[in-house]
mmCIF file with all atom_site columns, C-alpha atoms in Angstrom:
data_model
loop_
_atom_site.group_PDB
_atom_site.id
_atom_site.type_symbol
_atom_site.label_atom_id
_atom_site.label_alt_id
_atom_site.label_comp_id
_atom_site.label_asym_id
_atom_site.label_entity_id
_atom_site.label_seq_id
_atom_site.pdbx_PDB_ins_code
_atom_site.Cartn_x
_atom_site.Cartn_y
_atom_site.Cartn_z
_atom_site.occupancy
_atom_site.B_iso_or_equiv
_atom_site.pdbx_formal_charge
_atom_site.auth_seq_id
_atom_site.auth_comp_id
_atom_site.auth_asym_id
_atom_site.auth_atom_id
_atom_site.pdbx_PDB_model_num
ATOM 1   C CA . MET A 1 1   ? 88.649 -77.721 -64.631 1.00 56.00 ? 1   MET A CA 1
ATOM 2   C CA . ASP A 1 2   ? 90.296 -80.939 -63.043 1.00 66.00 ? 2   ASP A CA 1
ATOM 3   C CA . PHE A 1 3   ? 89.959 -84.474 -63.509 1.00 71.00 ? 3   PHE A CA 1
ATOM 4   C CA . ILE A 1 4   ? 89.277 -86.996 -61.027 1.00 74.00 ? 4   ILE A CA 1
ATOM 5   C CA . GLU A 1 5   ? 90.198 -91.067 -61.301 1.00 76.00 ? 5   GLU A CA 1
ATOM 6   C CA . LYS A 1 6   ? 88.127 -93.651 -60.608 1.00 77.00 ? 6   LYS A CA 1
ATOM 7   C CA . PRO A 1 7   ? 87.064 -94.685 -57.593 1.00 79.00 ? 7   PRO A CA 1
ATOM 8   C CA . TYR A 1 8   ? 87.223 -91.561 -56.274 1.00 76.00 ? 8   TYR A CA 1
ATOM 9   C CA . SER A 1 9   ? 86.538 -90.478 -52.315 1.00 79.00 ? 9   SER A CA 1
ATOM 10  C CA . ASP A 1 10  ? 83.793 -88.341 -51.543 1.00 77.00 ? 10  ASP A CA 1
ATOM 11  C CA . ASP A 1 11  ? 86.300 -85.011 -50.253 1.00 81.00 ? 11  ASP A CA 1
ATOM 12  C CA . ALA A 1 12  ? 88.259 -85.410 -53.543 1.00 81.00 ? 12  ALA A CA 1
ATOM 13  C CA . LEU A 1 13  ? 85.035 -84.615 -55.354 1.00 75.00 ? 13  LEU A CA 1
ATOM 14  C CA . ILE A 1 14  ? 84.188 -81.679 -52.621 1.00 77.00 ? 14  ILE A CA 1
ATOM 15  C CA . ALA A 1 15  ? 87.840 -80.286 -52.965 1.00 81.00 ? 15  ALA A CA 1
ATOM 16  C CA . ALA A 1 16  ? 87.200 -80.357 -56.909 1.00 79.00 ? 16  ALA A CA 1
ATOM 17  C CA . ILE A 1 17  ? 83.993 -78.776 -56.939 1.00 74.00 ? 17  ILE A CA 1
ATOM 18  C CA . GLU A 1 18  ? 84.815 -76.190 -53.930 1.00 75.00 ? 18  GLU A CA 1
ATOM 19  C CA . SER A 1 19  ? 87.936 -75.752 -56.040 1.00 77.00 ? 19  SER A CA 1
ATOM 20  C CA . ALA A 1 20  ? 86.243 -75.110 -59.413 1.00 70.00 ? 20  ALA A CA 1
ATOM 21  C CA . LEU A 1 21  ? 84.168 -72.522 -58.023 1.00 62.00 ? 21  LEU A CA 1
ATOM 22  C CA . LYS A 1 22  ? 86.269 -70.323 -56.448 1.00 70.00 ? 22  LYS A CA 1
ATOM 23  C CA . THR A 1 23  ? 88.230 -70.246 -60.152 1.00 68.00 ? 23  THR A CA 1
ATOM 24  C CA . SER A 1 24  ? 85.036 -69.652 -62.425 1.00 59.00 ? 24  SER A CA 1
ATOM 25  C CA . ALA A 1 25  ? 84.170 -66.702 -59.572 1.00 57.00 ? 25  ALA A CA 1
ATOM 26  C CA . ALA A 1 26  ? 87.342 -65.127 -59.959 1.00 62.00 ? 26  ALA A CA 1
ATOM 27  C CA . GLU A 1 27  ? 87.956 -65.382 -63.786 1.00 67.00 ? 27  GLU A CA 1
ATOM 28  C CA . GLY A 1 28  ? 84.034 -64.141 -63.519 1.00 66.00 ? 28  GLY A CA 1
ATOM 29  C CA . ARG A 1 29  ? 85.346 -61.077 -61.652 1.00 75.00 ? 29  ARG A CA 1
ATOM 30  C CA . ALA A 1 30  ? 88.275 -60.332 -63.799 1.00 78.00 ? 30  ALA A CA 1
ATOM 31  C CA . ASP A 1 31  ? 85.974 -59.976 -66.460 1.00 81.00 ? 31  ASP A CA 1
ATOM 32  C CA . ASP A 1 32  ? 83.442 -57.452 -64.750 1.00 84.00 ? 32  ASP A CA 1
ATOM 33  C CA . ILE A 1 33  ? 86.619 -55.126 -63.795 1.00 86.00 ? 33  ILE A CA 1
ATOM 34  C CA . ALA A 1 34  ? 87.954 -55.442 -67.459 1.00 89.00 ? 34  ALA A CA 1
ATOM 35  C CA . THR A 1 35  ? 84.435 -54.949 -68.589 1.00 90.00 ? 35  THR A CA 1
ATOM 36  C CA . ALA A 1 36  ? 83.757 -52.074 -65.556 1.00 91.00 ? 36  ALA A CA 1
ATOM 37  C CA . ALA A 1 37  ? 87.356 -50.247 -66.824 1.00 91.00 ? 37  ALA A CA 1
ATOM 38  C CA . ALA A 1 38  ? 87.084 -50.403 -70.408 1.00 93.00 ? 38  ALA A CA 1
ATOM 39  C CA . LEU A 1 39  ? 83.080 -48.852 -70.005 1.00 94.00 ? 39  LEU A CA 1
ATOM 40  C CA . ILE A 1 40  ? 84.715 -45.828 -68.170 1.00 94.00 ? 40  ILE A CA 1
ATOM 41  C CA . ASN A 1 41  ? 87.891 -45.517 -70.052 1.00 94.00 ? 41  ASN A CA 1
ATOM 42  C CA . THR A 1 42  ? 84.932 -44.658 -73.080 1.00 95.00 ? 42  THR A CA 1
ATOM 43  C CA . LEU A 1 43  ? 83.647 -41.537 -71.561 1.00 95.00 ? 43  LEU A CA 1
ATOM 44  C CA . SER A 1 44  ? 85.249 -38.158 -71.963 1.00 95.00 ? 44  SER A CA 1
ATOM 45  C CA . PRO A 1 45  ? 87.204 -36.364 -69.857 1.00 95.00 ? 45  PRO A CA 1
ATOM 46  C CA . ARG A 1 46  ? 84.316 -33.469 -68.652 1.00 96.00 ? 46  ARG A CA 1
ATOM 47  C CA . GLU A 1 47  ? 82.119 -36.892 -68.134 1.00 96.00 ? 47  GLU A CA 1
ATOM 48  C CA . ARG A 1 48  ? 84.721 -38.768 -66.255 1.00 95.00 ? 48  ARG A CA 1
ATOM 49  C CA . GLN A 1 49  ? 85.051 -35.521 -63.945 1.00 96.00 ? 49  GLN A CA 1
ATOM 50  C CA . VAL A 1 50  ? 81.783 -35.313 -63.848 1.00 96.00 ? 50  VAL A CA 1
ATOM 51  C CA . LEU A 1 51  ? 80.631 -38.767 -62.673 1.00 95.00 ? 51  LEU A CA 1
ATOM 52  C CA . GLU A 1 52  ? 83.862 -38.794 -59.996 1.00 94.00 ? 52  GLU A CA 1
ATOM 53  C CA . ALA A 1 53  ? 82.132 -35.495 -58.734 1.00 95.00 ? 53  ALA A CA 1
ATOM 54  C CA . LEU A 1 54  ? 79.233 -37.822 -58.268 1.00 94.00 ? 54  LEU A CA 1
ATOM 55  C CA . VAL A 1 55  ? 80.399 -40.361 -56.509 1.00 91.00 ? 55  VAL A CA 1
ATOM 56  C CA . ALA A 1 56  ? 81.955 -37.946 -54.066 1.00 91.00 ? 56  ALA A CA 1
ATOM 57  C CA . GLY A 1 57  ? 78.293 -37.556 -52.983 1.00 91.00 ? 57  GLY A CA 1
ATOM 58  C CA . GLN A 1 58  ? 78.861 -34.164 -55.209 1.00 94.00 ? 58  GLN A CA 1
ATOM 59  C CA . PRO A 1 59  ? 74.886 -31.837 -56.301 1.00 95.00 ? 59  PRO A CA 1
ATOM 60  C CA . ASN A 1 60  ? 75.136 -30.788 -59.667 1.00 95.00 ? 60  ASN A CA 1
ATOM 61  C CA . LYS A 1 61  ? 75.286 -27.351 -58.452 1.00 96.00 ? 61  LYS A CA 1
ATOM 62  C CA . VAL A 1 62  ? 78.483 -27.518 -56.882 1.00 96.00 ? 62  VAL A CA 1
ATOM 63  C CA . ILE A 1 63  ? 79.930 -30.127 -59.407 1.00 96.00 ? 63  ILE A CA 1
ATOM 64  C CA . ALA A 1 64  ? 79.058 -26.870 -62.288 1.00 96.00 ? 64  ALA A CA 1
ATOM 65  C CA . PHE A 1 65  ? 80.689 -24.551 -59.337 1.00 96.00 ? 65  PHE A CA 1
ATOM 66  C CA . GLY A 1 66  ? 83.432 -26.563 -59.190 1.00 95.00 ? 66  GLY A CA 1
ATOM 67  C CA . LEU A 1 67  ? 84.063 -27.265 -63.066 1.00 95.00 ? 67  LEU A CA 1
ATOM 68  C CA . GLY A 1 68  ? 83.129 -23.242 -64.099 1.00 96.00 ? 68  GLY A CA 1
ATOM 69  C CA . ILE A 1 69  ? 80.184 -24.796 -66.288 1.00 96.00 ? 69  ILE A CA 1
ATOM 70  C CA . SER A 1 70  ? 76.301 -23.975 -65.840 1.00 96.00 ? 70  SER A CA 1
ATOM 71  C CA . VAL A 1 71  ? 73.970 -26.845 -64.087 1.00 96.00 ? 71  VAL A CA 1
ATOM 72  C CA . ARG A 1 72  ? 72.295 -28.130 -67.222 1.00 97.00 ? 72  ARG A CA 1
ATOM 73  C CA . THR A 1 73  ? 76.195 -28.433 -69.244 1.00 97.00 ? 73  THR A CA 1
ATOM 74  C CA . VAL A 1 74  ? 75.848 -30.608 -65.772 1.00 96.00 ? 74  VAL A CA 1
ATOM 75  C CA . GLU A 1 75  ? 73.087 -32.540 -66.572 1.00 96.00 ? 75  GLU A CA 1
ATOM 76  C CA . VAL A 1 76  ? 74.083 -33.170 -69.971 1.00 96.00 ? 76  VAL A CA 1
ATOM 77  C CA . HIS A 1 77  ? 77.209 -34.779 -69.136 1.00 96.00 ? 77  HIS A CA 1
ATOM 78  C CA . ARG A 1 78  ? 75.606 -36.307 -66.954 1.00 95.00 ? 78  ARG A CA 1
ATOM 79  C CA . SER A 1 79  ? 73.034 -38.302 -69.237 1.00 95.00 ? 79  SER A CA 1
ATOM 80  C CA . ARG A 1 80  ? 75.340 -38.554 -72.009 1.00 96.00 ? 80  ARG A CA 1
ATOM 81  C CA . MET A 1 81  ? 77.443 -40.771 -69.172 1.00 96.00 ? 81  MET A CA 1
ATOM 82  C CA . MET A 1 82  ? 74.700 -42.707 -68.161 1.00 95.00 ? 82  MET A CA 1
ATOM 83  C CA . ASP A 1 83  ? 74.198 -43.673 -72.318 1.00 96.00 ? 83  ASP A CA 1
ATOM 84  C CA . ARG A 1 84  ? 77.682 -43.990 -72.801 1.00 95.00 ? 84  ARG A CA 1
ATOM 85  C CA . LEU A 1 85  ? 77.622 -46.867 -70.560 1.00 94.00 ? 85  LEU A CA 1
ATOM 86  C CA . GLY A 1 86  ? 74.352 -48.263 -70.761 1.00 94.00 ? 86  GLY A CA 1
ATOM 87  C CA . VAL A 1 87  ? 73.503 -47.814 -67.119 1.00 94.00 ? 87  VAL A CA 1
ATOM 88  C CA . HIS A 1 88  ? 69.331 -46.791 -66.439 1.00 94.00 ? 88  HIS A CA 1
ATOM 89  C CA . GLN A 1 89  ? 70.134 -46.116 -62.710 1.00 93.00 ? 89  GLN A CA 1
ATOM 90  C CA . PHE A 1 90  ? 72.820 -44.178 -60.781 1.00 92.00 ? 90  PHE A CA 1
ATOM 91  C CA . ALA A 1 91  ? 73.742 -46.675 -58.193 1.00 90.00 ? 91  ALA A CA 1
ATOM 92  C CA . GLU A 1 92  ? 74.713 -48.947 -61.248 1.00 92.00 ? 92  GLU A CA 1
ATOM 93  C CA . ALA A 1 93  ? 77.391 -46.431 -62.429 1.00 93.00 ? 93  ALA A CA 1
ATOM 94  C CA . VAL A 1 94  ? 78.885 -46.470 -59.328 1.00 90.00 ? 94  VAL A CA 1
ATOM 95  C CA . ARG A 1 95  ? 79.456 -49.875 -59.290 1.00 89.00 ? 95  ARG A CA 1
ATOM 96  C CA . LEU A 1 96  ? 81.171 -49.697 -62.799 1.00 91.00 ? 96  LEU A CA 1
ATOM 97  C CA . PHE A 1 97  ? 83.125 -46.676 -61.287 1.00 91.00 ? 97  PHE A CA 1
ATOM 98  C CA . VAL A 1 98  ? 83.994 -48.728 -58.195 1.00 88.00 ? 98  VAL A CA 1
ATOM 99  C CA . LEU A 1 99  ? 84.689 -51.761 -60.550 1.00 86.00 ? 99  LEU A CA 1
ATOM 100 C CA . ALA A 1 100 ? 86.581 -50.065 -62.869 1.00 88.00 ? 100 ALA A CA 1
ATOM 101 C CA . SER A 1 101 ? 88.837 -48.621 -59.859 1.00 84.00 ? 101 SER A CA 1
ATOM 102 C CA . PHE A 1 102 ? 90.088 -51.921 -59.374 1.00 78.00 ? 102 PHE A CA 1
ATOM 103 C CA . ALA A 1 103 ? 91.535 -52.145 -62.507 1.00 76.00 ? 103 ALA A CA 1
ATOM 104 C CA . GLU A 1 104 ? 93.255 -49.416 -61.795 1.00 71.00 ? 104 GLU A CA 1
ATOM 105 C CA . ARG A 1 105 ? 95.190 -50.447 -58.796 1.00 64.00 ? 105 ARG A CA 1
ATOM 106 C CA . THR A 1 106 ? 96.464 -54.012 -60.752 1.00 58.00 ? 106 THR A CA 1
#
């Protein structure tokens, strides 16, 4: 990250460490956002609609009525969506969706 010549002061060392940590955190966050966006882009249009509705807090019955499909079809789309995203809990899918939304903003 940085090159520090001897003799170095404690302040210079601390500043270099803080700078390195900030850069690593920002790069890690950018990687997470890019990965999430790539995973979300693997979803079919219908799976993405189901995910958006679920994130909005709609239950399966409301989603089914709104999309003109059966509740069982919503459940199938939800299951396939979870598989494609590689997650086991819905909260993980929400996290990916939120991270991917940051990629769309930039």
